[in-house]
Coordinates of C-alpha atoms and ligand atoms in Angstrom, one line a residue:
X1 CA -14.9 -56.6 47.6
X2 CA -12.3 -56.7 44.6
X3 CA -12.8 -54.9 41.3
X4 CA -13.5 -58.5 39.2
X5 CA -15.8 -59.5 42.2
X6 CA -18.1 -56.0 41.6
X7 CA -18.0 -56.5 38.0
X8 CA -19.8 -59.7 38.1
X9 CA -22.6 -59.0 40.7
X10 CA -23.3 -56.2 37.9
X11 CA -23.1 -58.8 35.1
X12 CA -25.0 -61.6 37.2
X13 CA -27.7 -59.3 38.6
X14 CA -28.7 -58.4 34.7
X15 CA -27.9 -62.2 33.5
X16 CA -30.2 -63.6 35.8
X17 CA -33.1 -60.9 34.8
X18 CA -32.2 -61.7 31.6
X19 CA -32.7 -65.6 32.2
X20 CA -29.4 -66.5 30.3
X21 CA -28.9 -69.2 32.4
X22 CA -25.6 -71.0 34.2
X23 CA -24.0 -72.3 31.5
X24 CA -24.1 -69.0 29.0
X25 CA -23.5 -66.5 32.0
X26 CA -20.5 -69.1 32.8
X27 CA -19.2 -68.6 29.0
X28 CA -19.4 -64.6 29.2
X29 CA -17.9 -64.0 32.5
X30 CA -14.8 -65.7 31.9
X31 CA -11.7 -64.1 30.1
X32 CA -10.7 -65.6 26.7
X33 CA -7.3 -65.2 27.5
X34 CA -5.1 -63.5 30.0
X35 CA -1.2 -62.7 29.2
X36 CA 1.2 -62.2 32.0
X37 CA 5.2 -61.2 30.5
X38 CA 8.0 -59.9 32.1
X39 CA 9.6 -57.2 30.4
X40 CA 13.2 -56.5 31.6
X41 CA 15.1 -53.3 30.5
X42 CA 18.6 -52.0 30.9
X43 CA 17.6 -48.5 33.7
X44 CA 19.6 -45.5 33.0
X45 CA 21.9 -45.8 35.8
X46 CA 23.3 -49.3 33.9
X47 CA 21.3 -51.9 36.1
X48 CA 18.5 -54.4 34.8
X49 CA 14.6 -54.0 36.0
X50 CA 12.0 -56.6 35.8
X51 CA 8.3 -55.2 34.8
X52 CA 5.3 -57.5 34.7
X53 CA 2.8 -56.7 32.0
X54 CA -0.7 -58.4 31.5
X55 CA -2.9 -58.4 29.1
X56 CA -6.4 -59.6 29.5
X57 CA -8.6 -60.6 26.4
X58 CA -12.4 -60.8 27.7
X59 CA -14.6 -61.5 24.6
X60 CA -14.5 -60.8 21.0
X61 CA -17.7 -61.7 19.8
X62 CA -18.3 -58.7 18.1
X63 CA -15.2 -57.4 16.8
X64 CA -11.6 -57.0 17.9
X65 CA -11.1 -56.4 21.5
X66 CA -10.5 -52.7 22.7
X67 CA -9.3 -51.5 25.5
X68 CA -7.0 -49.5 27.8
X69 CA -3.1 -49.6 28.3
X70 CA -2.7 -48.7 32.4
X71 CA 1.1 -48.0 34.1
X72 CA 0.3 -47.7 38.0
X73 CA 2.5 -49.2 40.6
X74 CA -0.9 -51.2 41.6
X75 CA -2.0 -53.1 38.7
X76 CA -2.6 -56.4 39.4
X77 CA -4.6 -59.3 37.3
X78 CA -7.3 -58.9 39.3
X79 CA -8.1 -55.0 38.5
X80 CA -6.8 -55.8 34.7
X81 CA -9.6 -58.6 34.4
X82 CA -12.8 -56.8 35.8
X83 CA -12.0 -53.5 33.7
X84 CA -11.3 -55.7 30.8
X85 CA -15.0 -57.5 31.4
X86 CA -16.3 -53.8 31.8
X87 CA -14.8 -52.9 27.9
X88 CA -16.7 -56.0 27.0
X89 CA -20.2 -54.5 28.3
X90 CA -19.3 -50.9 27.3
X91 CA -18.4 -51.4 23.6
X92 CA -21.2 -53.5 23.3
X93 CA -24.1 -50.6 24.7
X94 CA -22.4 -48.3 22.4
X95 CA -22.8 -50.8 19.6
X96 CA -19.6 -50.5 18.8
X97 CA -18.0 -53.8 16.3
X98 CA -15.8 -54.5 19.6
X99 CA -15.1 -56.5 22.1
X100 CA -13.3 -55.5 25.8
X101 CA -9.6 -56.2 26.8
X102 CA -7.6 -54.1 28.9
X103 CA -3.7 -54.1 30.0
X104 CA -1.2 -52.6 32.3
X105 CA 2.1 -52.8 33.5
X106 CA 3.2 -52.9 37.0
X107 CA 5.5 -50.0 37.3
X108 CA 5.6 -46.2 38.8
X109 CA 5.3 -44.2 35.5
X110 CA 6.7 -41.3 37.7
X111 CA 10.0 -42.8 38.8
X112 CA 10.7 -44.4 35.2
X113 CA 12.6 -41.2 32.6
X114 CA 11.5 -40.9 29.5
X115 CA 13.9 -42.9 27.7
X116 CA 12.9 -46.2 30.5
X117 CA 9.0 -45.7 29.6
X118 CA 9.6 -45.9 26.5
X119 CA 12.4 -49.1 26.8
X120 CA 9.3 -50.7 29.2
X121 CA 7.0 -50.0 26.2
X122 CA 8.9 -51.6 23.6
X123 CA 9.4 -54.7 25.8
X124 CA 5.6 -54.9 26.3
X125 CA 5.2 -54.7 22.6
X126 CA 8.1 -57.5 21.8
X127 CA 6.1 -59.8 24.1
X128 CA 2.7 -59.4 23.0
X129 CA 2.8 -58.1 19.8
X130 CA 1.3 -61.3 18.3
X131 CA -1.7 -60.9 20.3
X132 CA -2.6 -57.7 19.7
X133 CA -3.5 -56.1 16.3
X134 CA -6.0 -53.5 14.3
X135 CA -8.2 -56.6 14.2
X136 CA -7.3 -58.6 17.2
X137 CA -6.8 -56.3 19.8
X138 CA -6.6 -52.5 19.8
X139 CA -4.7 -51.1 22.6
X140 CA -5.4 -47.4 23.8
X141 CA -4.1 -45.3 26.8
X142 CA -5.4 -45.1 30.1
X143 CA -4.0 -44.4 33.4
X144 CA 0.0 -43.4 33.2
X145 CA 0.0 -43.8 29.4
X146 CA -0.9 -40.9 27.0
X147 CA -0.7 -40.5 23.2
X148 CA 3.0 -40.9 23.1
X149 CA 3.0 -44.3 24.3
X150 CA 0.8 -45.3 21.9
X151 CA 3.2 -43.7 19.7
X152 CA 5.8 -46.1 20.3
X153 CA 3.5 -49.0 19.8
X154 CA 2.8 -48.1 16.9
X155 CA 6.9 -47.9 16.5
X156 CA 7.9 -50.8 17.8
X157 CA 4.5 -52.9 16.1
X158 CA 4.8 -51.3 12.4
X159 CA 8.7 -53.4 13.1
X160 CA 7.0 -56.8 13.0
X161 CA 4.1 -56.1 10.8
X162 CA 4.4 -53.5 8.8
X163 CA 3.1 -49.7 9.2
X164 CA 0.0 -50.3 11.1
X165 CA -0.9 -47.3 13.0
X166 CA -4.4 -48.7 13.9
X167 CA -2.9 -51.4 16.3
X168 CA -4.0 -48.5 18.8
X169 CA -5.9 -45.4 19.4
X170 CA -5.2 -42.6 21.0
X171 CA -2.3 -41.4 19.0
X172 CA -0.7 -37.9 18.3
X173 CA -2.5 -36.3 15.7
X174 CA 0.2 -36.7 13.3
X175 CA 0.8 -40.0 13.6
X176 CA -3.6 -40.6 12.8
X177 CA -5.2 -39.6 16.3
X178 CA -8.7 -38.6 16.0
X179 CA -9.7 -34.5 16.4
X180 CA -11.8 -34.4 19.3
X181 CA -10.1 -37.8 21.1
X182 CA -9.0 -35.7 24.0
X183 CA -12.4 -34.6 25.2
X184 CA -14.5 -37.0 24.0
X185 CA -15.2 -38.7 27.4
X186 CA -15.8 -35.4 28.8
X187 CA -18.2 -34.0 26.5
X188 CA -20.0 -37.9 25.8
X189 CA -20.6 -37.7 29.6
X190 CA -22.3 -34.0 29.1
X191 CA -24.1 -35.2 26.4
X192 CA -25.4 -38.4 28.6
X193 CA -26.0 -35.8 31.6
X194 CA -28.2 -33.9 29.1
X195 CA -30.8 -36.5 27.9
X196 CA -31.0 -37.9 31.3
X197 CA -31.8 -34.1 32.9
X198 CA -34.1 -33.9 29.7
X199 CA -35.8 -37.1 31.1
X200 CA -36.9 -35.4 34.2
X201 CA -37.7 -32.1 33.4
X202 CA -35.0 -30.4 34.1
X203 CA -31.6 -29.1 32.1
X204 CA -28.0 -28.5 32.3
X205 CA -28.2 -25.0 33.7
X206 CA -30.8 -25.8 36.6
X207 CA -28.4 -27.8 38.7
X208 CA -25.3 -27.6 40.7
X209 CA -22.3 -30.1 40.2
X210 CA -19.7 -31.3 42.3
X211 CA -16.6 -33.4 40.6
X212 CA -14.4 -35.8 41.9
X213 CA -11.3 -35.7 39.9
X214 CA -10.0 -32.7 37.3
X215 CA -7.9 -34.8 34.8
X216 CA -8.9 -35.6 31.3
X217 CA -12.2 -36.6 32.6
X218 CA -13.1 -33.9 35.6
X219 CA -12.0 -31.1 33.3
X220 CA -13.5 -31.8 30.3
X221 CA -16.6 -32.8 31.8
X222 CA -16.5 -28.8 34.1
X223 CA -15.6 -27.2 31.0
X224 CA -18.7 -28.4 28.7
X225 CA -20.7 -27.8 31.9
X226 CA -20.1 -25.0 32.6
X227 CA -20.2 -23.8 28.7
X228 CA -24.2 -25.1 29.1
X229 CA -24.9 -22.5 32.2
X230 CA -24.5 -25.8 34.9
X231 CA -22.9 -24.1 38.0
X232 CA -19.7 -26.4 39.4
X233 CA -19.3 -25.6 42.7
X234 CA -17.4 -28.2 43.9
X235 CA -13.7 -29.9 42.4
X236 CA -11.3 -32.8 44.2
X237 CA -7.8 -33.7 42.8
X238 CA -4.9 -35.9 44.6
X239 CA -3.8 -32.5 46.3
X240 CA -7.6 -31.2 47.7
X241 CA -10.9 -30.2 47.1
X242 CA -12.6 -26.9 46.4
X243 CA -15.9 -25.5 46.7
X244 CA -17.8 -21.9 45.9
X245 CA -21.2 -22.3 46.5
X246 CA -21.4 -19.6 43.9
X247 CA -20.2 -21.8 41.2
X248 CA -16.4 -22.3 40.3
X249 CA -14.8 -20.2 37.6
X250 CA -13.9 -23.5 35.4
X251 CA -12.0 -21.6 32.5
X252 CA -9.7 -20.1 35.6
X253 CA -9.3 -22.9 37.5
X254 CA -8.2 -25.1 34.2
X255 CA -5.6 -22.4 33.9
X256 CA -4.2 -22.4 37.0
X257 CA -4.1 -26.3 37.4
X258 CA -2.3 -26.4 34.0
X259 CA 0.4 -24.0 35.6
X260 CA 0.3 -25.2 39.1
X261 CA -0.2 -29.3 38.4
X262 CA -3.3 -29.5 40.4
X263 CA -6.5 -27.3 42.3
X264 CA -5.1 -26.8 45.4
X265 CA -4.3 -23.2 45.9
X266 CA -7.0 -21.8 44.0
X267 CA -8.3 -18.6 45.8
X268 CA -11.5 -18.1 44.0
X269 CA -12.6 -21.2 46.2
X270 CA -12.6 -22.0 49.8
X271 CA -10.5 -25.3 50.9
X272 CA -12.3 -28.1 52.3
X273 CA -11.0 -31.3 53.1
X274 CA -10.6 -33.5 49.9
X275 CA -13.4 -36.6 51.4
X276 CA -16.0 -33.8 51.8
X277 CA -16.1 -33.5 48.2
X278 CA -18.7 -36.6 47.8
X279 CA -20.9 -35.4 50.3
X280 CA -20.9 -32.2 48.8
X281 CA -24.8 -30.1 48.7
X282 CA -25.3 -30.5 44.8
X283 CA -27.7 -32.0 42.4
X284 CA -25.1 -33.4 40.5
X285 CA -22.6 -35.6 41.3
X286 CA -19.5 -37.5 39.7
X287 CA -16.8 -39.4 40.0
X288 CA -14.2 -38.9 37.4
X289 CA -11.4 -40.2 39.6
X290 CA -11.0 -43.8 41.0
X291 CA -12.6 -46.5 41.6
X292 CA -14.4 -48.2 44.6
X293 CA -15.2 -44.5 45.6
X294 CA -18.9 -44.8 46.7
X295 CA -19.1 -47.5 49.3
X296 CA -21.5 -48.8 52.0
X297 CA -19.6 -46.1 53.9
X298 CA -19.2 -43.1 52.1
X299 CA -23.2 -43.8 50.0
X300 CA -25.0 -42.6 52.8
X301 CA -23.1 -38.8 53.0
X302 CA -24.0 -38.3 49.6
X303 CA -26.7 -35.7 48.9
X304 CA -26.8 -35.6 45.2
X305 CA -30.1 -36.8 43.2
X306 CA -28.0 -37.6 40.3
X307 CA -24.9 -39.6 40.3
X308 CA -22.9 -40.1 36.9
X309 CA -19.8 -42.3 36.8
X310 CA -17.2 -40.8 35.0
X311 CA -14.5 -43.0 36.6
X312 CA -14.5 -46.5 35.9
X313 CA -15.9 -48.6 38.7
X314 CA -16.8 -46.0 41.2
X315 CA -19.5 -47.4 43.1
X316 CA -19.3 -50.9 45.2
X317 CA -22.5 -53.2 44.9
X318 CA -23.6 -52.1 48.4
X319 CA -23.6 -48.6 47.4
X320 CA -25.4 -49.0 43.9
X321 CA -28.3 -51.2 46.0
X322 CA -28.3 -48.6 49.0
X323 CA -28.8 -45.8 45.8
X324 CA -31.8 -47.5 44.5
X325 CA -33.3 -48.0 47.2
X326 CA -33.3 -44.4 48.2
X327 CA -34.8 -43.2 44.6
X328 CA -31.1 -41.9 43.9
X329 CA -30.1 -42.0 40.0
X330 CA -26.8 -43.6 38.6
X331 CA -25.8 -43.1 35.3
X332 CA -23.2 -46.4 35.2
X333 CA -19.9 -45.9 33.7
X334 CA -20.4 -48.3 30.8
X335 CA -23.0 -46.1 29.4
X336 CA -22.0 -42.4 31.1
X337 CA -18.0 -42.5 30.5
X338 CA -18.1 -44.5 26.6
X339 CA -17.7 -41.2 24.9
X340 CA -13.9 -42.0 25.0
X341 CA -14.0 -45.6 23.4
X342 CA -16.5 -44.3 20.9
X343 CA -13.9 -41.9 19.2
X344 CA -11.4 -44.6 19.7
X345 CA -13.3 -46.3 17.5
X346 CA -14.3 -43.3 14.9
X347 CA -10.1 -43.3 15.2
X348 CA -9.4 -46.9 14.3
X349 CA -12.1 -46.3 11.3
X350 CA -10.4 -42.8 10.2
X351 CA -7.1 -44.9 10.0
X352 CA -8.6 -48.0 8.4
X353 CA -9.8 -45.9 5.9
X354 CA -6.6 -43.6 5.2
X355 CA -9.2 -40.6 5.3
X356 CA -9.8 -37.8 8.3
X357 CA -12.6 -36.5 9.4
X358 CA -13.3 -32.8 10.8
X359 CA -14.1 -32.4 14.5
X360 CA -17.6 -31.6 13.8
X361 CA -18.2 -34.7 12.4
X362 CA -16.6 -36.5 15.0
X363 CA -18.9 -34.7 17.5
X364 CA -21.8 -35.0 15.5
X365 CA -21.5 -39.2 15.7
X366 CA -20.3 -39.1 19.3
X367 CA -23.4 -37.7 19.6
X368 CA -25.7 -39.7 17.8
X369 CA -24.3 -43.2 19.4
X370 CA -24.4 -41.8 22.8
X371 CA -28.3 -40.6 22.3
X372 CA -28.9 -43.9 20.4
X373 CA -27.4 -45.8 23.5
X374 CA -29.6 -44.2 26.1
X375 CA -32.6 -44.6 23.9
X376 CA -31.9 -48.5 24.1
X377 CA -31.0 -48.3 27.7
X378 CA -34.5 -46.8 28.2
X379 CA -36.3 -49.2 26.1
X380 CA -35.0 -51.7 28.0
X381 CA -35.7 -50.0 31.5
X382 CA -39.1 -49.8 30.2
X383 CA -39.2 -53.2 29.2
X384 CA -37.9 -55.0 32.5
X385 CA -38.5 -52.8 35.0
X386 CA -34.8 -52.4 36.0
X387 CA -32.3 -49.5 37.1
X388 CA -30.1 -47.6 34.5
X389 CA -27.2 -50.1 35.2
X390 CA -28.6 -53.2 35.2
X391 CA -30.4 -52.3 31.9
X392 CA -27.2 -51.3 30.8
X393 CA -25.9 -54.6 31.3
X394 CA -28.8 -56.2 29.8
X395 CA -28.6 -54.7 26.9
X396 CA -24.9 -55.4 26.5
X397 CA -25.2 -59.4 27.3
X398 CA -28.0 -59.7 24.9
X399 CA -26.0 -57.7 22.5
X400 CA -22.8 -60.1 23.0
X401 CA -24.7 -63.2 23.7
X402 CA -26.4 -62.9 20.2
X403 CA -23.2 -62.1 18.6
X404 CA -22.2 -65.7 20.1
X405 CA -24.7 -67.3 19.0
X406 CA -24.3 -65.8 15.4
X407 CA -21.3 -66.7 14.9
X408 CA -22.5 -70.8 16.4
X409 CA -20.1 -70.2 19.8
X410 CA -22.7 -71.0 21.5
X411 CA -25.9 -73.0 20.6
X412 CA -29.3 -71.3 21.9
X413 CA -31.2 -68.5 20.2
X414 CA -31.0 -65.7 22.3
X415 CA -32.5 -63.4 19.8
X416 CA -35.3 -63.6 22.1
X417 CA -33.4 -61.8 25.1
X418 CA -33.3 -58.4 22.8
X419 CA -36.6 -56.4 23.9
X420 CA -38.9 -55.7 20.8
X421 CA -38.8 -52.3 19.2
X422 CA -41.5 -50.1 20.0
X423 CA -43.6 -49.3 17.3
Ligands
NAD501 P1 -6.3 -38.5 34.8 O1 -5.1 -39.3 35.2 O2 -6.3 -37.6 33.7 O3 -7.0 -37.8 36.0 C1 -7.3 -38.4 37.2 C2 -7.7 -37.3 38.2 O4 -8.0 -37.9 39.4 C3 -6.5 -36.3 38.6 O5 -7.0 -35.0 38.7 C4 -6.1 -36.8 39.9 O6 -5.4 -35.8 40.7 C5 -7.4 -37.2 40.5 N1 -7.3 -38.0 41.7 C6 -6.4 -39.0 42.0 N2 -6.6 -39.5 43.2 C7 -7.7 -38.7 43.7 C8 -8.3 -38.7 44.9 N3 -8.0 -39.6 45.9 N4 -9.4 -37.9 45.1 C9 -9.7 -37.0 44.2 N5 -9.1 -37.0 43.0 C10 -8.1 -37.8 42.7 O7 -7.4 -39.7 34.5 P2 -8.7 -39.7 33.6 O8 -8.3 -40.1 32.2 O9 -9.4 -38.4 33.8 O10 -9.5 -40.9 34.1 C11 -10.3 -40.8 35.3 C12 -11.2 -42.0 35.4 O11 -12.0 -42.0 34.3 C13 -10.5 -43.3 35.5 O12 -11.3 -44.2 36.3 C14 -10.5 -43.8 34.1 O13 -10.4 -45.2 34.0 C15 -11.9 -43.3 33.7 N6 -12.0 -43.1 32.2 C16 -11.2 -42.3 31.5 C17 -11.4 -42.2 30.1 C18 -10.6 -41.3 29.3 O14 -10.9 -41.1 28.1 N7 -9.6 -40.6 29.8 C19 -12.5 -42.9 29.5 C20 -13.3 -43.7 30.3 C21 -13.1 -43.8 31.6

């Protein structure tokens, strides 16, 4: 199944509970607008390369659209288009003023120098610059991008428009990045891990953890984990996977990935084959990697209770239905991994405003719109009788959906589709 095809069972599952109907769930699922440009540059060596970038616009209903900037060698429209949809659904359960784009270009980041990255960069920017903007479209890194790309966004955008460094998020600090940006995802997850543990009696420190993934996501994630007591005892990169039943030394093994670019090699750990790792003996489990991980293959290995999606788009529709039917729980990535978008947006308001705020106050809010987000995504459990995802969606299509109708985009009240507060 593609990645746009799983995003819309999600969306159409929660639509039809919701009783949106044909013609709204028609509205929402399509893409405002998708951008395809070629951006040519001159390679070091002298000769001329072709890049094709993409842009996809989902809905901005809310607010300007947000979302991430990808370089991989296998972005395609397809991929761009469900994650952008996702951004759409996730920005709207963290009530965040945004709607959900995402881009990419189609190139190996780790055959392109320095110098090229940033030539491909600038091209993107000369071709879509009028598209994007601090309240159009806010741009933010993702796979193969980091806070120096953004950098030369904001560079090469500031040349058409003026200094703007809120046409994206993610920046260096000194160009207006947020503190705390780096492990927000991370430690939103842990705070989402938290009040779901709460929720069933149990806490951080009870249960064992195994992690798919030790990049941004993987080792935030271990580190704050492991800071609340939660033994890790098992961690997959590209190179391997590692397990101590024991519980993994997370402050060591972050050191000696730093030095050694990846896990593999790590002695306080035994080996084990890197597609083990989801079927690992744990309470806890989560992707923080790729996508399309947990399929009607590989669902049936897993032994975890809990499952939390750091990654985007882990888990195929067959999977998700074969977890619920077993009683197994998944926090869904539009809910478990928003941490990251919701500093983004403390970032874009920090730069709107010309004034920084301390990392404990970034913390502090990440905080309260995560715990505010489950509490809705509860409520609305309660309410309908559904799973954690497909209350997640339902929140976020009644969200957008009454935004639409706010603003007259669409005729019908669907103030109706929000459940009541309880008293
Ligand atoms: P990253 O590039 O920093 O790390 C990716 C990690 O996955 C690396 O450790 C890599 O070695 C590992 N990996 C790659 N292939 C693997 C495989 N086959 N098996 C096991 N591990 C493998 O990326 P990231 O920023 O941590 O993002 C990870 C996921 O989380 C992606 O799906 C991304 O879209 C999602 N996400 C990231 C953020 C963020 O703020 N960084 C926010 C929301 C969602």
């Amino acid at each position: 199944m593609r990645a746009s095809e799983a995003t819309r069972y999600y969306f159409s599952r929660a639509a039809k509970r919701l009783g949106i109907g044909q013609r709204l769930e028609r509205i929402l699922v399509a893409p405002r607008r998708e951008v395809k440009v070629e951006c040519t540059i001159e390679r070091d060596n002298g000769e001329l390369a072709t890049y094709v970038g993409f842009r996809v616009q989902h809905d901005n209903s809310r607010g300007p659209m947000k979302g991430g900037l990808r370089y991989h060698p296998d972005v395609d429209p397809d991929e761009v288009n469900s994650l952008a949809s996702l951004m759409t659904w996730k920005t709207a359960v963290a009530n965040l003023p945004y709607g959900g784009a995402k881009g990419g270009i189609n190139c190996d980041p780790t055959q392109l120098s320095y110098s090229e990255l940033q030539r491909v960069t600038r091209a993107f920017v000369d071709n879509i610059h009028d598209i994007i903007g601090p309240t159009l479209d806010v741009p933010a890194p993702d796979m193969g991008t980091n806070a120096q790309t953004m950098a030369w966004i904001v560079d090469q955008y500031s040349k058409y428009h003026g200094w703007t460094p809120q046409v994206v998020t993610g920046k260096p600090i000194d160009l207006g990045g947020s503190e705390g940006r780096e492990a927000a995802t991370g430690r939103g997850l842990v705070y989402a891990i938290e009040a779901l543990l709460t929720d069933h009696g149990k806490q951080i420190s009870d249960m064992t953890y195994a992690i798919q993934g030790f990049g941004n996501v993987g080792s935030w994630t271990a580190r704050f984990l492991n800071a609340e007591g939660g033994k890790v005892v098992a961690v997959s990169d590209a190179g391997g996977a590692i397990y101590n039943k024991g519980g993994i030394d997370i402050e060591d093994l972050i050191n000696f990935s730093m030095v050694r670019g990846g896990i593999s090699g790590f002695t306080h750990a035994e080996a084990v084959p890197a597609d083990s790792l989801l079927a690992t003996e744990c309470d806890v489990l989560i992707p923080a990697a790729l996508g399309n991980v947990l399929t009607q293959e590989t669902a049936p290995s897993v032994r975890a209770k809990f499952i939390i999606e750091g990654a985007n788009g882990p888990t195929t529709p067959e999977a998700d239905e074969y977890f619920i039917k077993e009683g197994m729980i998944v926090l869904p990535d539009i809910f478990a991994n928003a941490g990251g978008v919701i500093v983004s947006y403390f970032e874009w308001v920090q730069n709107v405003q010309q004034f920084r705020w301390k990392e404990d106050r970034v913390n502090a809010e990440l905080k309260t719109l995560m715990l505010d987000a489950y509490a809705e995504i509860k409520r609305t459990v309660k309410h309908s009788h559904s799973d954690l995802r497909t209350a997640a969606f339902q929140l976020a299509i009644s969200r957008v959906a009454k935004a639409a109708a706010l603003r007259g985009l669409e005729n019908e009240s669907f103030c109706m589709l929000v459940p009541p507060k309880s008293p």
